[in-house]
Coordinates of C-alpha atoms in Angstrom, one line a residue:
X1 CA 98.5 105.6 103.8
X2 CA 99.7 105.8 100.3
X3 CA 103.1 106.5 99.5
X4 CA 104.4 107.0 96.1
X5 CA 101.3 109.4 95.3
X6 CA 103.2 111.6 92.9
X7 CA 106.3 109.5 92.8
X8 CA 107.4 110.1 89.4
X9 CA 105.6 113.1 87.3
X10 CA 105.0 111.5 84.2
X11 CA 103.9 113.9 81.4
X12 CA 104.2 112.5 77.9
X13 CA 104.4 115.7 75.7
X14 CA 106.5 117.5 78.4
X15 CA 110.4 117.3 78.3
X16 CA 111.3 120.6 79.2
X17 CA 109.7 122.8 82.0
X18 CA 108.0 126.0 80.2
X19 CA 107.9 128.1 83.6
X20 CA 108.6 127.6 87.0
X21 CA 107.5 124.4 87.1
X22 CA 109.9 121.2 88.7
X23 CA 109.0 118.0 87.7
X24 CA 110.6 114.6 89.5
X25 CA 111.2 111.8 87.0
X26 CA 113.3 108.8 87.3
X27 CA 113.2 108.3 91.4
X28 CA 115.6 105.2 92.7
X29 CA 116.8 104.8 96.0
X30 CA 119.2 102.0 97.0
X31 CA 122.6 100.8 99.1
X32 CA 125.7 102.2 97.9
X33 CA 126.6 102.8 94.8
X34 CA 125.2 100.0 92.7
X35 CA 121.6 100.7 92.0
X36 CA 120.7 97.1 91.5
X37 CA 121.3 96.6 95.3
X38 CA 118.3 96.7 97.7
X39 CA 117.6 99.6 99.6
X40 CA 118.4 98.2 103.2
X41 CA 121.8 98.8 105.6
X42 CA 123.0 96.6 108.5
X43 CA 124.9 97.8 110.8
X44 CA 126.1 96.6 114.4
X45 CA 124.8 98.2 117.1
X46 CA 125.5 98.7 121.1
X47 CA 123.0 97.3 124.1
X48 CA 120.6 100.7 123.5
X49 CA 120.5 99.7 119.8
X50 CA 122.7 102.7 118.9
X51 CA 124.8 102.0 115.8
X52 CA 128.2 101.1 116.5
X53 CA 131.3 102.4 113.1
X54 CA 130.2 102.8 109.8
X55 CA 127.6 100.9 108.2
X56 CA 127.4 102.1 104.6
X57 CA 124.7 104.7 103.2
X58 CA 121.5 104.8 101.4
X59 CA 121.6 106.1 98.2
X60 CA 118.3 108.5 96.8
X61 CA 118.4 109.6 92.7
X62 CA 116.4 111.3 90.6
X63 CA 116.0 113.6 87.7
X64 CA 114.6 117.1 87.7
X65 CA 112.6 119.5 85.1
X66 CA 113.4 122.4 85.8
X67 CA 114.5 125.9 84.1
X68 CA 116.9 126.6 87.3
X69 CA 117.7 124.3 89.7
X70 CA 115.1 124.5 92.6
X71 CA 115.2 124.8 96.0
X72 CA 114.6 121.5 97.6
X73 CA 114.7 119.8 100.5
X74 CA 114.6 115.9 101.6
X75 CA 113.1 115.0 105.2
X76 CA 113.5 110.8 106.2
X77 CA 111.0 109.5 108.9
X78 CA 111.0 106.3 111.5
X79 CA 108.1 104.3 110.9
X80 CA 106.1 101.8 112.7
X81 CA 106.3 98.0 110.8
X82 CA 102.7 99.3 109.0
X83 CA 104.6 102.0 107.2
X84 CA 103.3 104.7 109.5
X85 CA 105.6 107.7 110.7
X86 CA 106.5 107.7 114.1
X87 CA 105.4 110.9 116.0
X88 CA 107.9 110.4 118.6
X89 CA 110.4 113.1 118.7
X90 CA 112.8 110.7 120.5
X91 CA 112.7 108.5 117.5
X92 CA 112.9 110.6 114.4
X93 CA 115.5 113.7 115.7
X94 CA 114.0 116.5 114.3
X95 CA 117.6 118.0 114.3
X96 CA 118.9 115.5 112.1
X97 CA 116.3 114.2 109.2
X98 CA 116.4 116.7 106.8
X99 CA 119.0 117.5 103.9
X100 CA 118.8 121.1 102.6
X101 CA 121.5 121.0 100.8
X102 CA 121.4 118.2 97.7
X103 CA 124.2 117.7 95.0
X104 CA 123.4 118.0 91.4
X105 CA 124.9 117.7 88.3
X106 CA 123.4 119.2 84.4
X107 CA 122.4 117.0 82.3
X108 CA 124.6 116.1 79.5
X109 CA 124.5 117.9 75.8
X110 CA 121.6 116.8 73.6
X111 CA 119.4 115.2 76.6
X112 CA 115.8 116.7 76.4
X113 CA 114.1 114.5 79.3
X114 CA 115.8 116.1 82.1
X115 CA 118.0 119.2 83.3
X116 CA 119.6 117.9 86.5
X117 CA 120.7 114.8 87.9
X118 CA 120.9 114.6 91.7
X119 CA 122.8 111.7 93.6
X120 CA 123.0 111.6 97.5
X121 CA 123.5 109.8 100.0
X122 CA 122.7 109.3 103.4
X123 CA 123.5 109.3 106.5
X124 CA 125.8 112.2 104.7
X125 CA 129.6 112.4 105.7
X126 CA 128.3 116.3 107.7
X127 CA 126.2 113.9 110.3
X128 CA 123.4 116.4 109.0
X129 CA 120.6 113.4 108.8
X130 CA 121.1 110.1 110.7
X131 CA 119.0 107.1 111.5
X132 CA 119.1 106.8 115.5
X133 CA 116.9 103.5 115.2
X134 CA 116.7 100.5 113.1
X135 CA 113.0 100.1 111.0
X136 CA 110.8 100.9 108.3
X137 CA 112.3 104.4 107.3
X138 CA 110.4 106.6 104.5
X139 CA 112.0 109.7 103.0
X140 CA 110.1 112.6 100.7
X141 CA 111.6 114.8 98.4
X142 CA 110.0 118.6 98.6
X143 CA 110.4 122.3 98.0
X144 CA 112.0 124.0 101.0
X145 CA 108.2 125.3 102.1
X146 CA 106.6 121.9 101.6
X147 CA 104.3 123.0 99.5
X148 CA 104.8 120.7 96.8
X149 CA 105.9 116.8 97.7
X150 CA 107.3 115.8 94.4
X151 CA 108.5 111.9 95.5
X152 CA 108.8 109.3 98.2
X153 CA 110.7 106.1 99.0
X154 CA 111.3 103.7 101.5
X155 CA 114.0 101.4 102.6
X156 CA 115.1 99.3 105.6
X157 CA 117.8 99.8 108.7
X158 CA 118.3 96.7 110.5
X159 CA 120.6 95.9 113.8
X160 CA 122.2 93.1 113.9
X161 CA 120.6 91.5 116.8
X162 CA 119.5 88.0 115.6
X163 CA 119.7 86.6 112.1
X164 CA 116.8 84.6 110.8
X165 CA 117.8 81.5 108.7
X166 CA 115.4 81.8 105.2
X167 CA 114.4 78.3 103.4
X168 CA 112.2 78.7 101.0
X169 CA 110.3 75.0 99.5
X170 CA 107.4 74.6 96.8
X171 CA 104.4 72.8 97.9
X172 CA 101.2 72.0 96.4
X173 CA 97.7 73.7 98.3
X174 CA 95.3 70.7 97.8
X175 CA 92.5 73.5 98.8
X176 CA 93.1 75.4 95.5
X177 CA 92.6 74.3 91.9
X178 CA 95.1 74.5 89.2
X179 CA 97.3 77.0 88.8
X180 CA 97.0 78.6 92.0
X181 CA 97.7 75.6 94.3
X182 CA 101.2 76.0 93.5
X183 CA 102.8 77.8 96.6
X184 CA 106.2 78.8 97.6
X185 CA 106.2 78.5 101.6
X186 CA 108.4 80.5 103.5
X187 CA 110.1 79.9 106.9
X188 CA 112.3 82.0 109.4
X189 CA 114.0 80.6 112.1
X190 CA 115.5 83.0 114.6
X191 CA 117.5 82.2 118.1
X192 CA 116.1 84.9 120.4
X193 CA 119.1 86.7 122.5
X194 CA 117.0 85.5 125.9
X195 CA 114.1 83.9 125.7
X196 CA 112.5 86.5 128.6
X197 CA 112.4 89.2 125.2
X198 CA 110.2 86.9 123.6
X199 CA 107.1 89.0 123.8
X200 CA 108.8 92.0 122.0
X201 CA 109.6 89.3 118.9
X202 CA 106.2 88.4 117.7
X203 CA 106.3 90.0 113.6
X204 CA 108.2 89.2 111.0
X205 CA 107.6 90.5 106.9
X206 CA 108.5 88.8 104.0
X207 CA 109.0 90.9 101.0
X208 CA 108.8 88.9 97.7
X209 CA 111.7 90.3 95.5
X210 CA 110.8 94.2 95.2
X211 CA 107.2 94.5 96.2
X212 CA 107.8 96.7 98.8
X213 CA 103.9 97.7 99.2
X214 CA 102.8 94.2 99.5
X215 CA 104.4 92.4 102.6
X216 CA 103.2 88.9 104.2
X217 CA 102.7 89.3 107.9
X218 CA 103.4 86.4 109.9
X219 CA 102.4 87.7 113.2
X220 CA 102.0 85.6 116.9
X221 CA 98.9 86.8 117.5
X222 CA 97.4 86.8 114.2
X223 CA 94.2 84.3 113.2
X224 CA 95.7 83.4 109.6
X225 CA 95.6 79.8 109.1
X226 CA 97.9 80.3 106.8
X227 CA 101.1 81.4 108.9
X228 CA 102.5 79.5 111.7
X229 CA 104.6 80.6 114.9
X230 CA 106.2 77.9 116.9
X231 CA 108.9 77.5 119.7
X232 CA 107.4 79.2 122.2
X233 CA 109.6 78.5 125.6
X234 CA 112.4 77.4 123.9
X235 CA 114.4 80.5 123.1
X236 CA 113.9 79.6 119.6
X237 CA 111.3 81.0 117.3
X238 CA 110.7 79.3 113.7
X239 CA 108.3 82.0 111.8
X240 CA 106.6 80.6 108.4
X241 CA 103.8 81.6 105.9
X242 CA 102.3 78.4 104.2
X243 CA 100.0 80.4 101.1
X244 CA 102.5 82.6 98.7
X245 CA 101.5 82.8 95.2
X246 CA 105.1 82.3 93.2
X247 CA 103.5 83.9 90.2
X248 CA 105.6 84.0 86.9
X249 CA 108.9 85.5 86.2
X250 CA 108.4 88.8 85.1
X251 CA 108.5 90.7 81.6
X252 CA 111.5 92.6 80.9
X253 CA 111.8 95.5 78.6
X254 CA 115.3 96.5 77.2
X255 CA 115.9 99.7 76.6
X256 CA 119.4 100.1 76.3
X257 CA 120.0 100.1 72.5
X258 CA 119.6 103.6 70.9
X259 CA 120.1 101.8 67.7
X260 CA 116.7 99.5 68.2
X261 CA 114.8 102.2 70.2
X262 CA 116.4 105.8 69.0
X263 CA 115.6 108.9 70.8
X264 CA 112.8 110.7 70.3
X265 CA 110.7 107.9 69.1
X266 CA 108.0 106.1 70.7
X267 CA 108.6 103.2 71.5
X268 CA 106.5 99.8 70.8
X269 CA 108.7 96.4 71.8
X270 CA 109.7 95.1 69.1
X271 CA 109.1 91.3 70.2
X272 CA 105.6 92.4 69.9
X273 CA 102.3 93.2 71.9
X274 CA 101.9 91.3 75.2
X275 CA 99.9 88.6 75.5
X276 CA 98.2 87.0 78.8
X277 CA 100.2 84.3 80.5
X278 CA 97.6 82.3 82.5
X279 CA 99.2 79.2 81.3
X280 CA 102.8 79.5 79.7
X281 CA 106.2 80.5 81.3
X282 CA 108.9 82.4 79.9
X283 CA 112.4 83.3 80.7
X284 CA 114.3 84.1 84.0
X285 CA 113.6 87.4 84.9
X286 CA 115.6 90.3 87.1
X287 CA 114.0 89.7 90.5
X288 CA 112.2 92.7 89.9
X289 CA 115.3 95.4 89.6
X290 CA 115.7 98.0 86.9
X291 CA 119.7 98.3 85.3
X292 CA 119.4 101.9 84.5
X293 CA 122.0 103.3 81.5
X294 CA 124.6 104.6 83.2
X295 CA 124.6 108.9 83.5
X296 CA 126.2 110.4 80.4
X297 CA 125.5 111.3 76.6
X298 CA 122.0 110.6 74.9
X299 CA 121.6 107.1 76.1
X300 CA 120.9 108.5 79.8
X301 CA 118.2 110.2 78.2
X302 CA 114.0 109.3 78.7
X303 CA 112.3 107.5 76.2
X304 CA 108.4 107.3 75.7
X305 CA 107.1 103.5 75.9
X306 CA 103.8 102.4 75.2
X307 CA 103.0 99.2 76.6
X308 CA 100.5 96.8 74.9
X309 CA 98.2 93.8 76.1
X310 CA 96.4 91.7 74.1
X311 CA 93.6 90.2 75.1
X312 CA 91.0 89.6 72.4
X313 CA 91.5 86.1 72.0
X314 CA 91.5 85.6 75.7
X315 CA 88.3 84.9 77.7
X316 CA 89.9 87.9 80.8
X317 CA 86.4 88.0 82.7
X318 CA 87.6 86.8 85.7
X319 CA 90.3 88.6 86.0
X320 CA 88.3 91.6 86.1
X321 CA 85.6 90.5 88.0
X322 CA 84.3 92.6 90.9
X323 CA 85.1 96.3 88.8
X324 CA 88.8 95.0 88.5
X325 CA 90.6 96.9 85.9
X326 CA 94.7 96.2 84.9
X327 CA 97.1 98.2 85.4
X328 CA 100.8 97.9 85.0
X329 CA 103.5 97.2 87.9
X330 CA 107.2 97.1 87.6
X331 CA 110.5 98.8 88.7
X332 CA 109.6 102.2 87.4
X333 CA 106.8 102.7 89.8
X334 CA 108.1 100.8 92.6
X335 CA 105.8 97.4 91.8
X336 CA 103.1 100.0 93.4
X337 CA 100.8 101.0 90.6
X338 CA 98.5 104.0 91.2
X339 CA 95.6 105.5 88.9
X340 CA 98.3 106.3 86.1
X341 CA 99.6 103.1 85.6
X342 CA 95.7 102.3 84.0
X343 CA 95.3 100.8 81.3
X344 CA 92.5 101.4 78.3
X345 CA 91.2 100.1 75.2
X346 CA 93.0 101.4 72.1
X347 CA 91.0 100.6 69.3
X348 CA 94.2 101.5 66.5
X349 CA 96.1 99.0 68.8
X350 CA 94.0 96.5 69.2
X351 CA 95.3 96.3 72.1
X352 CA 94.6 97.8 76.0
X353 CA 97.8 100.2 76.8
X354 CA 99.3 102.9 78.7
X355 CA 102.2 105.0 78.2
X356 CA 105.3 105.2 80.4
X357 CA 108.4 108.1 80.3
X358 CA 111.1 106.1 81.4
X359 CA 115.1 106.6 81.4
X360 CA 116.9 103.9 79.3
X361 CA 117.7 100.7 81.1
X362 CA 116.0 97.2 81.1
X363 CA 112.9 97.1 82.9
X364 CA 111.2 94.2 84.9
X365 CA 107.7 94.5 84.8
X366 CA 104.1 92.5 84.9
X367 CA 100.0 93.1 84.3
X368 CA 98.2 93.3 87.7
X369 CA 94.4 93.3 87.7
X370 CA 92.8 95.8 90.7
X371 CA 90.4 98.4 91.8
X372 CA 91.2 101.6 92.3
X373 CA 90.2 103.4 95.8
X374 CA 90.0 107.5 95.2
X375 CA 89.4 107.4 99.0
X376 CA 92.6 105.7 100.0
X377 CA 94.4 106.6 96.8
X378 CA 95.6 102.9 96.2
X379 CA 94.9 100.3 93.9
X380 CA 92.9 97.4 96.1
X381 CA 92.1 93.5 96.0
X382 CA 95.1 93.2 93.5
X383 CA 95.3 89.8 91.7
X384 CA 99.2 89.4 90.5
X385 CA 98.6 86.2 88.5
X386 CA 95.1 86.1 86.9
X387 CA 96.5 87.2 83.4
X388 CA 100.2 86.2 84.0
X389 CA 99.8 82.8 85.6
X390 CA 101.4 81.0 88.2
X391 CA 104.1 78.4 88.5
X392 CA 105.8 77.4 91.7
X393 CA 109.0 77.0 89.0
X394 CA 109.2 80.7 89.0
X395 CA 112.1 81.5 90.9
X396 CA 111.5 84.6 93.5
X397 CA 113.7 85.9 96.0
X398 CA 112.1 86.7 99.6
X399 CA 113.3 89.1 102.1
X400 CA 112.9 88.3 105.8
X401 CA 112.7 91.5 108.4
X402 CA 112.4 90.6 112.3
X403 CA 110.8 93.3 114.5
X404 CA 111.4 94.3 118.0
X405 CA 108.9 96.5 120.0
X406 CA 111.2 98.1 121.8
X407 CA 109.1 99.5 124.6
X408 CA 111.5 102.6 125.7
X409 CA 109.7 106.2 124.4
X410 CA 105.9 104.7 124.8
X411 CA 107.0 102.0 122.5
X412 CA 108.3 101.8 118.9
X413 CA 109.4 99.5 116.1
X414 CA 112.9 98.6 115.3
X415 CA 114.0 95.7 113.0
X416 CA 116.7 93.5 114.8
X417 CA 117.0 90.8 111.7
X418 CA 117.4 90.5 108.1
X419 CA 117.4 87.3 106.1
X420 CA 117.5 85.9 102.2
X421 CA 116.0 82.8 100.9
X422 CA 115.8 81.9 97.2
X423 CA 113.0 79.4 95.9
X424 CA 114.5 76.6 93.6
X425 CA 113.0 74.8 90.5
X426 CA 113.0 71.7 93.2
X427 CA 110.4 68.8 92.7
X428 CA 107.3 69.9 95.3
X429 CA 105.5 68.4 98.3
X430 CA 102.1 68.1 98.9
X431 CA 100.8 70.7 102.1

């Protein structure tokens, strides 16, 4: 399933609605109050995995086109750990999972790329949505008939059951060829509460800094020779994935300065087009994040970007072999790019682009090459470093979740661990 479809509602000549059309830009969701922090809470929790005091709230934001502010609605679902809602009315309490009632604010003077700005958060102080259980939860954002879905967004509740212990080392793959047999492995080892729950600890997913669409499963029972589950007996588990491409840090686009990029204008970086990174490194990057302008005055406003990659002096064949096309990826569409995020040949440019609306921040970002399924409405058999390289110097951050099938209600998923590992710039093995 494809979540995200019409995530952000990107029309270039559009900036205010002409009827009684909304249109969601700008979607973010995060911990707290900072939107830089991941979108996960922890929380203790009692011996039926109920949450025990306070444990901090999920934050959802977004802009709205609109002419009056509309009647919507936001509903948040349990999922199983493959992103799928839970049917189970015991899981997701239909009572408590939707928000009717969402606080706005108007835009400020002079702003043209928006009308209202709505911040909330959740589980709200009224107890009127709550999470029951730890997982993969999903939230979507429509009109009060559901006839319209105009955004979705995931995020993570964990109980603090176990907590995995991250390393993270750079090896060499002797089975690949330059660049791509420099990997980053990852390991997770967990102390189980009693060894006698070990069959209901058998997955663990590693997020690699904010791809939240393209986990790595390690899995007991899975026949990758790539991932590795050991300890069996021992009331220990040690959970590790031997193959992850580090890639290179990303590109990052600041938009902060009205005086380099002024309102109104389109923009074009001013460092120049992108070019393909097969072989070369650049700067440290953000980990992925977006730091948005902060809401007030015209430099909370949107700005038009077109993005441009050169690659006539590039032999790019392979990277789109097999009816691959590129496409862009960054904070701004969740590091999930769908048919929009295409881009073409512009013959003025030179150049292949596409053109972004985005609200003024600095932007991580990065080329991916893939083939878009109309079936399944996703962008398949991605390849994340044929045009910007890959270095196991690149320094990545990986996110560790440990699920529990909790077999109470025919069986569900909760997530009982969380862990962090950072990779280093540290002299590599051979694996």
């Amino acid at each position: 399933m494809r979540l995200f479809v019409v995530l952000v509602l990107l029309y270039p000549c559009i900036s205010r609605a002409q009827d009684d059309t909304v249109m969601l830009r700008g979607l973010s969701v995060y911990h707290g109050s900072e939107d830089l922090r991941f979108p996960v809470l922890v929380r203790k929790v009692d011996s039926e995995g109920k949450p025990v005091g306070k444990y901090g709230q999920i934050t959802v934001q977004f802009d709205i086109v609109a002419i009056h502010p509309p009647s919507l609605k936001i509903q948040f679902w349990h999922c199983n750990r493959d992103w799928k809602p839970d049917e189970n009315l015991f899981v997701t309490d239909q009572n408590h999972n939707t928000s009717f009632y969402l606080e706005y604010v108007d835009s400020p003077g002079g702003v043209e790329g928006y009308r209202y700005r709505y911040v909330n958060k959740f589980p709200d102080d009224g107890n009127a949505v709550r999470f029951d259980y730890s997982g993969n939860w999903i939230f979507r954002i429509t009109d009060r008939k559901e006839a319209l879905v105009l955004g979705e967004g995931r995020f993570f509740v964990v109980d603090d059951v176990v907590t995995p212990a991250v390393t993270v080392t750079n090896q060499y793959l002797t089975a690949n060829t330059s660049p791509l047999n420099q990997i980053q492995e990852v390991t997770a080892r967990i102390t189980l509460p009693q060894e006698i729950d070990a069959p209901y600890f058998t997955t663990v997913d590693v997020y690699q800094n904010r791809r939240l669409y393209n986990p790595y499963r390690i899995d007991e029972w899975d026949r990758d020779s790539y991932t590795m589950v050991k300890g069996q007996a021992t009331g220990v588990r040690t959970f590790s994935i031997s193959n992850i491409l580090p890639g290179n840090e990303y590109r990052t686009l600041d938009l902060s300065n009205t005086t380099r990029y002024p309102n109104k204008s389109l923009v074009r970086a001013i460092e120049g087009v992108d070019q393909i990174r097969l072989y070369w490194r650049t700067g440290k990057d953000r980990d992925g994040t977006a730091a948005l302008n902060k809401f007030g005055g015209l430099q909370s406003d949107y700005l038009e970007v077109l993005f441009r990659l050169d690659m006539t002096s590039t032999d790019y064949r392979s990277a789109t072999s097999g009816g691959r096309e590129i496409y862009i990826a960054g904070a701004f569409n969740f590091w999930n790019p769908g048919v929009e995020d295409k881009l073409y040949w512009n013959s003025d440019e030179r150049a292949y682009v596409v053109q972004k609306l985005l609200r003024r921040g600095i932007y991580d970002y990065q080329y991916v090459a893939g083939v878009w399924n109309s079936r399944s409405a996703q962008v398949v058999n991605q390849d994340w470093v044929a045009l910007e390289g890959n270095d196991w110097r690149t320094t990545n951050t990986y996110r560790v979740f440990v699920y529990y099938n909790d077999p109470r209600f025919g069986g569900f998923d909760r997530i009982v661990g969380y862990g962090i590992g950072e990779s280093t710039q540290a002299l590599p093995g051979s694996h």
